[in-house]
Coordinates of C-alpha atoms in Angstrom, one line a residue:
X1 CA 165.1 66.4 163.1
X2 CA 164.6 66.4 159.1
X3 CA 161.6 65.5 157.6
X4 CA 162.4 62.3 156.3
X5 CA 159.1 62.5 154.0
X6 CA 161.2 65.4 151.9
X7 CA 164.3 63.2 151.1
X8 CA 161.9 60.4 149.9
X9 CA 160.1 62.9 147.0
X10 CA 161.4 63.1 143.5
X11 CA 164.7 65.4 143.0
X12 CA 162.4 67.6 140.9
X13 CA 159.4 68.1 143.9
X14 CA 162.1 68.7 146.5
X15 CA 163.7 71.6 144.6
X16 CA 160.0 73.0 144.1
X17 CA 159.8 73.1 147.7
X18 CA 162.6 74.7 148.6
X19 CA 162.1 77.6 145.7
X20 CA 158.6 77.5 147.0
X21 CA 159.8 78.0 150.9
X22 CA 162.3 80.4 149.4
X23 CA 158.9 82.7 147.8
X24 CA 157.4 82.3 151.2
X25 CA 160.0 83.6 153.2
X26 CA 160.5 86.7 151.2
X27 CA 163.8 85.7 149.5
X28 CA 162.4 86.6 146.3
X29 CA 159.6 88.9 146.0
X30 CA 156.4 89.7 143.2
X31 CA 158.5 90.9 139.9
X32 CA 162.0 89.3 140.6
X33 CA 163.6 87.7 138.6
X34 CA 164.6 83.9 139.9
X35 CA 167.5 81.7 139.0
X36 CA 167.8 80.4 135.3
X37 CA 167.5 76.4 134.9
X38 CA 171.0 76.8 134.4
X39 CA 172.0 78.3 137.3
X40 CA 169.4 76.2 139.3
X41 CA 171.0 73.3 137.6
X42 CA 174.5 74.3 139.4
X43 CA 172.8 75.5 143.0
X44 CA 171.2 71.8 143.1
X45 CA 173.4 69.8 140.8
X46 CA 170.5 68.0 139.2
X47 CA 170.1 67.7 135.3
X48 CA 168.2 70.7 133.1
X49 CA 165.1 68.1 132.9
X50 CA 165.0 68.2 136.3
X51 CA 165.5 72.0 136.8
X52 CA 162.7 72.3 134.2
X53 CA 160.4 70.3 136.3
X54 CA 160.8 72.0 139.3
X55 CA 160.1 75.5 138.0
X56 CA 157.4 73.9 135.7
X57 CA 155.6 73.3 139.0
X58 CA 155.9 76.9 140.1
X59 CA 154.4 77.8 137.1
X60 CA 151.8 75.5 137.3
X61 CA 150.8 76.6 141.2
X62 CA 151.0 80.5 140.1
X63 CA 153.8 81.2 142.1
X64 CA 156.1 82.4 138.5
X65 CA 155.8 83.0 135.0
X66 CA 158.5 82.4 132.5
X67 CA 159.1 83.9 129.4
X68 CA 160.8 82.8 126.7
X69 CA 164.7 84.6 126.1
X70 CA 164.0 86.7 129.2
X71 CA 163.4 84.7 132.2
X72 CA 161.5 83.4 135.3
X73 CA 159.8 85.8 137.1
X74 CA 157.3 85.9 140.7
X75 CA 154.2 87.1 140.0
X76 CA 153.0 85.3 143.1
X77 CA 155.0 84.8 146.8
X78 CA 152.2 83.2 149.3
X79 CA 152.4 86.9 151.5
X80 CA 151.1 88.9 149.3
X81 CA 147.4 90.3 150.2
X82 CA 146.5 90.6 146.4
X83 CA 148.5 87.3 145.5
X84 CA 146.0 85.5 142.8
X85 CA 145.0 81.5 144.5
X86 CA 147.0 79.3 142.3
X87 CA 143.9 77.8 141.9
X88 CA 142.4 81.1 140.7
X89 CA 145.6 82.4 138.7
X90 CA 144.1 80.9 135.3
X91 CA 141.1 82.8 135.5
X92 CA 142.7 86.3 136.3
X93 CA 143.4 88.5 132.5
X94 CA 147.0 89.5 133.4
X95 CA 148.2 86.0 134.9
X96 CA 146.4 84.5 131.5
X97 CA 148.0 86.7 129.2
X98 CA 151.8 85.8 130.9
X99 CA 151.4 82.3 131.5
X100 CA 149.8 81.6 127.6
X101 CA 153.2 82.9 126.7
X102 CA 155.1 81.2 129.1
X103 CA 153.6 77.7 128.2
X104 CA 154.6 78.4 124.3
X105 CA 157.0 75.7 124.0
X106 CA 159.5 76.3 121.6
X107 CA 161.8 74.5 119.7
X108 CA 164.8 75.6 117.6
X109 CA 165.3 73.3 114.4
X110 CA 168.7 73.8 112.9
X111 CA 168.8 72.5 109.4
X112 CA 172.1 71.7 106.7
X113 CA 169.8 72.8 103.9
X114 CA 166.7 71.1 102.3
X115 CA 165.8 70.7 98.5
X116 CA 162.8 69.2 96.7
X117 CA 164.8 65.8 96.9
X118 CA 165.1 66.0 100.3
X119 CA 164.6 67.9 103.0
X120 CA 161.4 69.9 101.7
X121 CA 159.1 67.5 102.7
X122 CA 160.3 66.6 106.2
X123 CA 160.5 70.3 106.9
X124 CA 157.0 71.2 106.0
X125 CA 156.2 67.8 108.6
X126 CA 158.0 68.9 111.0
X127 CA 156.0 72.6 111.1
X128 CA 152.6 70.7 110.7
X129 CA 152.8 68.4 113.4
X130 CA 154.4 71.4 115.5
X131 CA 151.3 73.1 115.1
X132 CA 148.9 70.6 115.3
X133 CA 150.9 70.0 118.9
X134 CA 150.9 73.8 119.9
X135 CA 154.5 74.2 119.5
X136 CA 156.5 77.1 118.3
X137 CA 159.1 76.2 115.6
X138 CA 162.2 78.5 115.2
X139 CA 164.4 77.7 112.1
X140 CA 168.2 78.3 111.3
X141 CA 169.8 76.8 108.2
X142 CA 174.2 76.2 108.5
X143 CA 174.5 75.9 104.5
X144 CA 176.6 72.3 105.3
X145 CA 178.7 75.0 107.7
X146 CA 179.8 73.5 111.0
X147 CA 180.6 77.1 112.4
X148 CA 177.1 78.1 111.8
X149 CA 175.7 75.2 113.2
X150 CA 177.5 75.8 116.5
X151 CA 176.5 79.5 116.8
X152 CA 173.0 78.4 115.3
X153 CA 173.0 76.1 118.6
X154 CA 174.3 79.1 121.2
X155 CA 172.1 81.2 119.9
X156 CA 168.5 79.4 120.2
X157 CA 169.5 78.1 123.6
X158 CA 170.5 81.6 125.1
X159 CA 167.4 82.7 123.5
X160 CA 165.6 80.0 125.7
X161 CA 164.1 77.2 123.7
X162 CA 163.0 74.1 125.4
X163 CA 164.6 71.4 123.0
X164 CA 166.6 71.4 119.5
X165 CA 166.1 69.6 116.3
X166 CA 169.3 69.2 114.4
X167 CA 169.9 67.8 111.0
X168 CA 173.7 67.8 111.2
X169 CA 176.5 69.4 108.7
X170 CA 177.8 66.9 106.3
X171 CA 181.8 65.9 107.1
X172 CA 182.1 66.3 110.7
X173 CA 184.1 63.9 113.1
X174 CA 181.7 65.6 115.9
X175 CA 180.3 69.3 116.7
X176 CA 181.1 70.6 120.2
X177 CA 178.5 72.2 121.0
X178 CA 176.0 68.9 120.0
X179 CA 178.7 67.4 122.3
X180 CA 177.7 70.6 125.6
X181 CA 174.2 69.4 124.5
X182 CA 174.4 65.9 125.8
X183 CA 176.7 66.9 128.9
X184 CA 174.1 69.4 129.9
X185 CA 171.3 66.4 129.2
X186 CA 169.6 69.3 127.3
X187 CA 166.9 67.6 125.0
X188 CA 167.6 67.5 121.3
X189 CA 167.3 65.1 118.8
X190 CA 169.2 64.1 115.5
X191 CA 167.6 63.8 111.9
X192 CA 169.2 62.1 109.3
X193 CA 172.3 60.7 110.2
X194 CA 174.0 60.7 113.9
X195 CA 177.1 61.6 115.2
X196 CA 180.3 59.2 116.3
X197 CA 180.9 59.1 119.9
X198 CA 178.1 61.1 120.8
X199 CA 175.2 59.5 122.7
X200 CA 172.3 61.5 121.3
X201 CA 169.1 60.5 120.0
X202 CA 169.1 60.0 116.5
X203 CA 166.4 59.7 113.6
X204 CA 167.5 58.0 110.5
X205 CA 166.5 55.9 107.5
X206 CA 168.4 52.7 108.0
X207 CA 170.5 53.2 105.2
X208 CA 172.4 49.9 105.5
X209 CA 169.1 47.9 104.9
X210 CA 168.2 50.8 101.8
X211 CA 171.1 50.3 100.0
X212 CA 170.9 46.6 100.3
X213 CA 168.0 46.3 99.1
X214 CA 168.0 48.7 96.3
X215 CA 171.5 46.5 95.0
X216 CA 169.3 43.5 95.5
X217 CA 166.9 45.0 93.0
X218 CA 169.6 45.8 90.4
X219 CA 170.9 42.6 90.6
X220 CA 167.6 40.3 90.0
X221 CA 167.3 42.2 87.1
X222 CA 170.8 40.5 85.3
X223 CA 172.8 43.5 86.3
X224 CA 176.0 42.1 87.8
X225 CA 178.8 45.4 86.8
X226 CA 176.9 48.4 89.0
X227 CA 178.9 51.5 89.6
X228 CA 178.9 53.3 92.3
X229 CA 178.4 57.1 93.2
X230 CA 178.8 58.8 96.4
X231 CA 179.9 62.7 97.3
X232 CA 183.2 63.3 98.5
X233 CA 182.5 63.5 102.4
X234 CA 184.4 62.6 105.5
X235 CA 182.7 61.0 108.2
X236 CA 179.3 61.0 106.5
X237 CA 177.4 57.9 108.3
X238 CA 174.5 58.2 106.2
X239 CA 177.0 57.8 102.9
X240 CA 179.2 55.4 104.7
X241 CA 176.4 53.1 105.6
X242 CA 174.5 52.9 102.0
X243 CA 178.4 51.8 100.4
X244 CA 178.2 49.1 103.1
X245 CA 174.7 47.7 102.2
X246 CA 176.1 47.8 98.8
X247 CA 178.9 45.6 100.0
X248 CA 176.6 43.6 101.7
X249 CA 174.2 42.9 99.1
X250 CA 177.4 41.6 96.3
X251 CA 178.4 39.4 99.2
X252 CA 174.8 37.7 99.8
X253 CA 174.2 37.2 96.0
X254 CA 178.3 35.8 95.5
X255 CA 179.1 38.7 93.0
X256 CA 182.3 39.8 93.1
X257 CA 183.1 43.8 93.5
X258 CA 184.8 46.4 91.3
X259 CA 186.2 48.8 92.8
X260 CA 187.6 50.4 90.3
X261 CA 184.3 51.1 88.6
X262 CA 183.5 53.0 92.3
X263 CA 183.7 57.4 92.2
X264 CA 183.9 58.2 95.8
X265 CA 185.4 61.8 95.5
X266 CA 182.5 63.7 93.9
X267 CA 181.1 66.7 94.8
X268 CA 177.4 67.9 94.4
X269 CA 176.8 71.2 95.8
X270 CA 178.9 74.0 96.0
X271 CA 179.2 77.5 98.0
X272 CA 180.1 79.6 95.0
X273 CA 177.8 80.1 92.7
X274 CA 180.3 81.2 89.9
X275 CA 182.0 77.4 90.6
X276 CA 178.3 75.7 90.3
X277 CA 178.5 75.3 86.6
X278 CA 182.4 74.0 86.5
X279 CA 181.1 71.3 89.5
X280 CA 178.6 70.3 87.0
X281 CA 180.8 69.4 84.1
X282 CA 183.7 68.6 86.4
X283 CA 181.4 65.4 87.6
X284 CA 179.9 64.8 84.3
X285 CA 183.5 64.3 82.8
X286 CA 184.4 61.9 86.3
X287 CA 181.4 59.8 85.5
X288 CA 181.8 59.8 81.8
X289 CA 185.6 58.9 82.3
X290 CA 184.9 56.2 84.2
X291 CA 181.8 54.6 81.8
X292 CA 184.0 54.4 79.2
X293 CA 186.9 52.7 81.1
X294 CA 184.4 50.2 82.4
X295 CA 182.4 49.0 79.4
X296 CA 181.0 46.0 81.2
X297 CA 179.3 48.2 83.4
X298 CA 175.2 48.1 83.2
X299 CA 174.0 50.0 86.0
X300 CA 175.3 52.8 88.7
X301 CA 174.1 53.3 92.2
X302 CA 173.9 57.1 92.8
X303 CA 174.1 57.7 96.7
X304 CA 172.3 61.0 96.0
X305 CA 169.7 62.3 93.8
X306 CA 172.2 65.1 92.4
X307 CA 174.4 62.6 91.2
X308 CA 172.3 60.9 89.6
X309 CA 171.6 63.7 87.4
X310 CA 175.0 64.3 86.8
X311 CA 174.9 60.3 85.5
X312 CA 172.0 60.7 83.3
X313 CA 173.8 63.7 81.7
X314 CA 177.3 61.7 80.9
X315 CA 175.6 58.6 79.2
X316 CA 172.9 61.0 77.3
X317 CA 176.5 62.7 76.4
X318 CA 177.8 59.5 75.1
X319 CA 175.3 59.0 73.0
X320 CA 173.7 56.3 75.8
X321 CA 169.8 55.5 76.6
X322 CA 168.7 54.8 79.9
X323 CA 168.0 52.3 80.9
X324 CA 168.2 50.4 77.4
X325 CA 172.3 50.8 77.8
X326 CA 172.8 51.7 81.8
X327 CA 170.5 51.6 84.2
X328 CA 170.2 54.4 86.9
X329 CA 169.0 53.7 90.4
X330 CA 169.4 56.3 93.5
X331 CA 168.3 58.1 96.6
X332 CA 165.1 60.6 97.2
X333 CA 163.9 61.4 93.5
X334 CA 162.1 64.1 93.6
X335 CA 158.1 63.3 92.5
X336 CA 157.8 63.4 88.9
X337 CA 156.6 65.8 86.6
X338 CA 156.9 67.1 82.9
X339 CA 160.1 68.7 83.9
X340 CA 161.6 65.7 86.2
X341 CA 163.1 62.9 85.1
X342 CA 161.4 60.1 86.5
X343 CA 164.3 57.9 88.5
X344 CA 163.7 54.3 90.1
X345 CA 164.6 55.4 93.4
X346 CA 164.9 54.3 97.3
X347 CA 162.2 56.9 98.8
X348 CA 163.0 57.8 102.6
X349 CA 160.2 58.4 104.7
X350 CA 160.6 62.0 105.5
X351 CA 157.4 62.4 106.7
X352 CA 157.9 59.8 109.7
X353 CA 161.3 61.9 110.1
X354 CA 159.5 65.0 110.5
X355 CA 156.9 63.9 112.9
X356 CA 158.7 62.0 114.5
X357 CA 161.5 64.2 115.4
X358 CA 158.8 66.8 117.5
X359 CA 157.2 64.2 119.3
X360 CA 160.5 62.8 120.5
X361 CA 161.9 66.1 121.2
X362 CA 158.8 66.8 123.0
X363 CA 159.1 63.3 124.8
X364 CA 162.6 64.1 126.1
X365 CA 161.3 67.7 127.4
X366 CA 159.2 65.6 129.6
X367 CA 161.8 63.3 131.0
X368 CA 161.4 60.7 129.1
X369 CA 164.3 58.0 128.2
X370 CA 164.5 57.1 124.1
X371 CA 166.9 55.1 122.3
X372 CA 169.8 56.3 121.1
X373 CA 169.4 55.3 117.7
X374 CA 165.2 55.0 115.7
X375 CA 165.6 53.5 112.2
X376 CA 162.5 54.2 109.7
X377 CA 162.4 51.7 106.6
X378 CA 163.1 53.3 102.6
X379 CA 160.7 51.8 100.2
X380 CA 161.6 51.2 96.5
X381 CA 159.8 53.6 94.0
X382 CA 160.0 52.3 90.3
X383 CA 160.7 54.7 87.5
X384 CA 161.5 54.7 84.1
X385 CA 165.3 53.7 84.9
X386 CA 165.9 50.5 85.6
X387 CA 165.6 47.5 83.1
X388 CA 166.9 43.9 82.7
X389 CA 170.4 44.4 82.0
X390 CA 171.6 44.3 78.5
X391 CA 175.5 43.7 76.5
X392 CA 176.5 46.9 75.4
X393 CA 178.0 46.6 72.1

């Protein structure tokens, strides 16, 4: 008769017995090598959490070790006569020297690209809190590439990390292998925007309530024409969220919209260097065009720092002062300084990103459940570029 007691354990402490009884019996003996989480994941078609659990017991009891990009491995089966006590195994210098590596969590972090803007400063969080947590960090960068974020993501988990930070490529309907990630319940976490269709947890500014509320500002300051700037993205959720609390805050205030005062299509980085400089003018020109199209207008609303500073160079072109003549407000200035323009910006908390993003990876490792979607509040910085709006002559 089965042992009824068995059936009624977690999923996770009934595959630690059977691997256990599976050490016992000789079916694997001191240096093999056992199944991957993977391929235990399969054998007992449970989830990789649960996998993880199970062999995270073994280690605990002294039974394996587990090293990271190479494997699990018995250094302990229950018949050997010099088998170390699993109570004893922390205490013995060879079974210390494994398992200290073999409890190094590590996590792969798989970035677009950062800039003093943004990006920087969540980065360097994200390392701090890692260490303050005893966590191994293991950076890749796809340059806005969606081909190198998908190898980016084979590669750290065949080399074994326990959970993935990703600040997703810029344009995507959805990245395939982000979609394996969530099939295969393999924990990883989204900074910065999310992805459509794709239920992964996601960290993000709410950029809805941002945008409002940095429109809301312009316009209690008279300014009732306000451009608009965004890059030239598809499928950008981040972008497509600040237009709509743009539209949003025009509709609670009863001022009507100009769309034709709006430059959707711009670009602000490049991956040639020799086309950098042509971008730059190419956007000044856009901006400049449009200005002197719309002379009503009083203000713009750069989506992005960068464009901004493409902004600020078409109206200093003109023969324009901000914000005497146009005001300027946008996302992530960076802090200013002699050589930095100080910009009245919507500040994201990257800090809270960063932090935020190990500690929820971290949570996930553990089997915990999280929501799909955590929102962190922008706050309004004031520069020198915003002013009651003025008639240009």
């Amino acid at each position: 008769m089965a042992d009824s007691s068995i059936s009624l354990k977690p999923r996770y402490e009934q595959m630690y017995l059977t691997l256990r009884d599976r050490l016992h019996s000789g079916e694997y003996t001191i240096g093999d090598k056992i199944p991957s989480e993977k391929e235990l994941m399969e054998q007992f078609e449970v989830s990789r959490i649960t996998s993880k659990k199970a062999l995270d017991m073994l280690v605990q009891d002294g039974y394996i070790v587990r090293q990271p990009g190479r494997g699990s491995f018995v250094i302990h089966n229950g018949n050997h006569t010099e088998a170390i006590e699993p109570a004893e195994a922390g205490k013995h210098d060879y079974n210390t020297r494994l398992r200290t590596a073999s409890d190094q969590i590590v996590l792969g972090l798989i970035m677009e690209d950062f800039s003093d803007s943004y990006g920087k400063e969540m980065l360097v969080e994200m390392e701090r809190t890692a260490q303050k947590m005893g966590v191994y960090l293991m950076l890749r960068l796809s340059f806005s590439q969606t081909d190198i974020e998908e190898n980016a993501i084979r590669m750290l988990r065949d080399y074994g990390v326990d959970g993935l930070i990703i600040y997703p490529t810029r344009g995507q309907i959805f990245n395939s292998e982000i979609l394996k990630l969530v099939i295969d319940r393999f924990p990883h976490v989204l900074v910065d925007r999310y992805v459509k269709g794709i239920d992964s947890t996601s960290i993000s500014t709410d950029n809805v309530a941002a945008a409002s509320f940095g429109t809301h500002y312009l316009l209690d300051q008279g300014h009732r024409h306000i451009a608009l700037l965004t890059s030239k993205v598809t499928d950008n959720v981040a972008i497509e969220e600040r237009i709509e609390g743009f539209v949003q805050a025009h509709a609670e205030r009863g001022v009507v919209l100009d769309r034709s005062s709006w430059l959707t299509d711009m670009y602000w980085n490049s991956n040639q260097e020799e086309d950098e400089q042509v971008l730059v003018q190419h956007n000044v020109d856009m901006i400049q065009q449009m200005i002197e199209a719309h002379p009503q207008i009083t203000a713009l609303f750069a989506m992005q720092y960068e464009l901004a500073l493409f902004a600020k160079e078409a109206i200093e072109h003109m023969g324009l002062h901000i914000p005497q003549d146009i005001s300027i407000i946008c996302f992530d200035s960076p802090q200013a300084s002699a050589a930095l323009y100080p910009f009245t910006h919507m500040e994201q908390d990257q800090q809270s990103l960063g932090r935020l993003a190990i500690e929820n990876v971290l949570a996930l490792i553990e089997g915990a459940t999280l929501p799909s979607k955590i929102s962190l509040q922008a706050n309004l910085v004031h520069g020198h570029s915003v002013t009651k709006a003025s008639v240009r002559s």
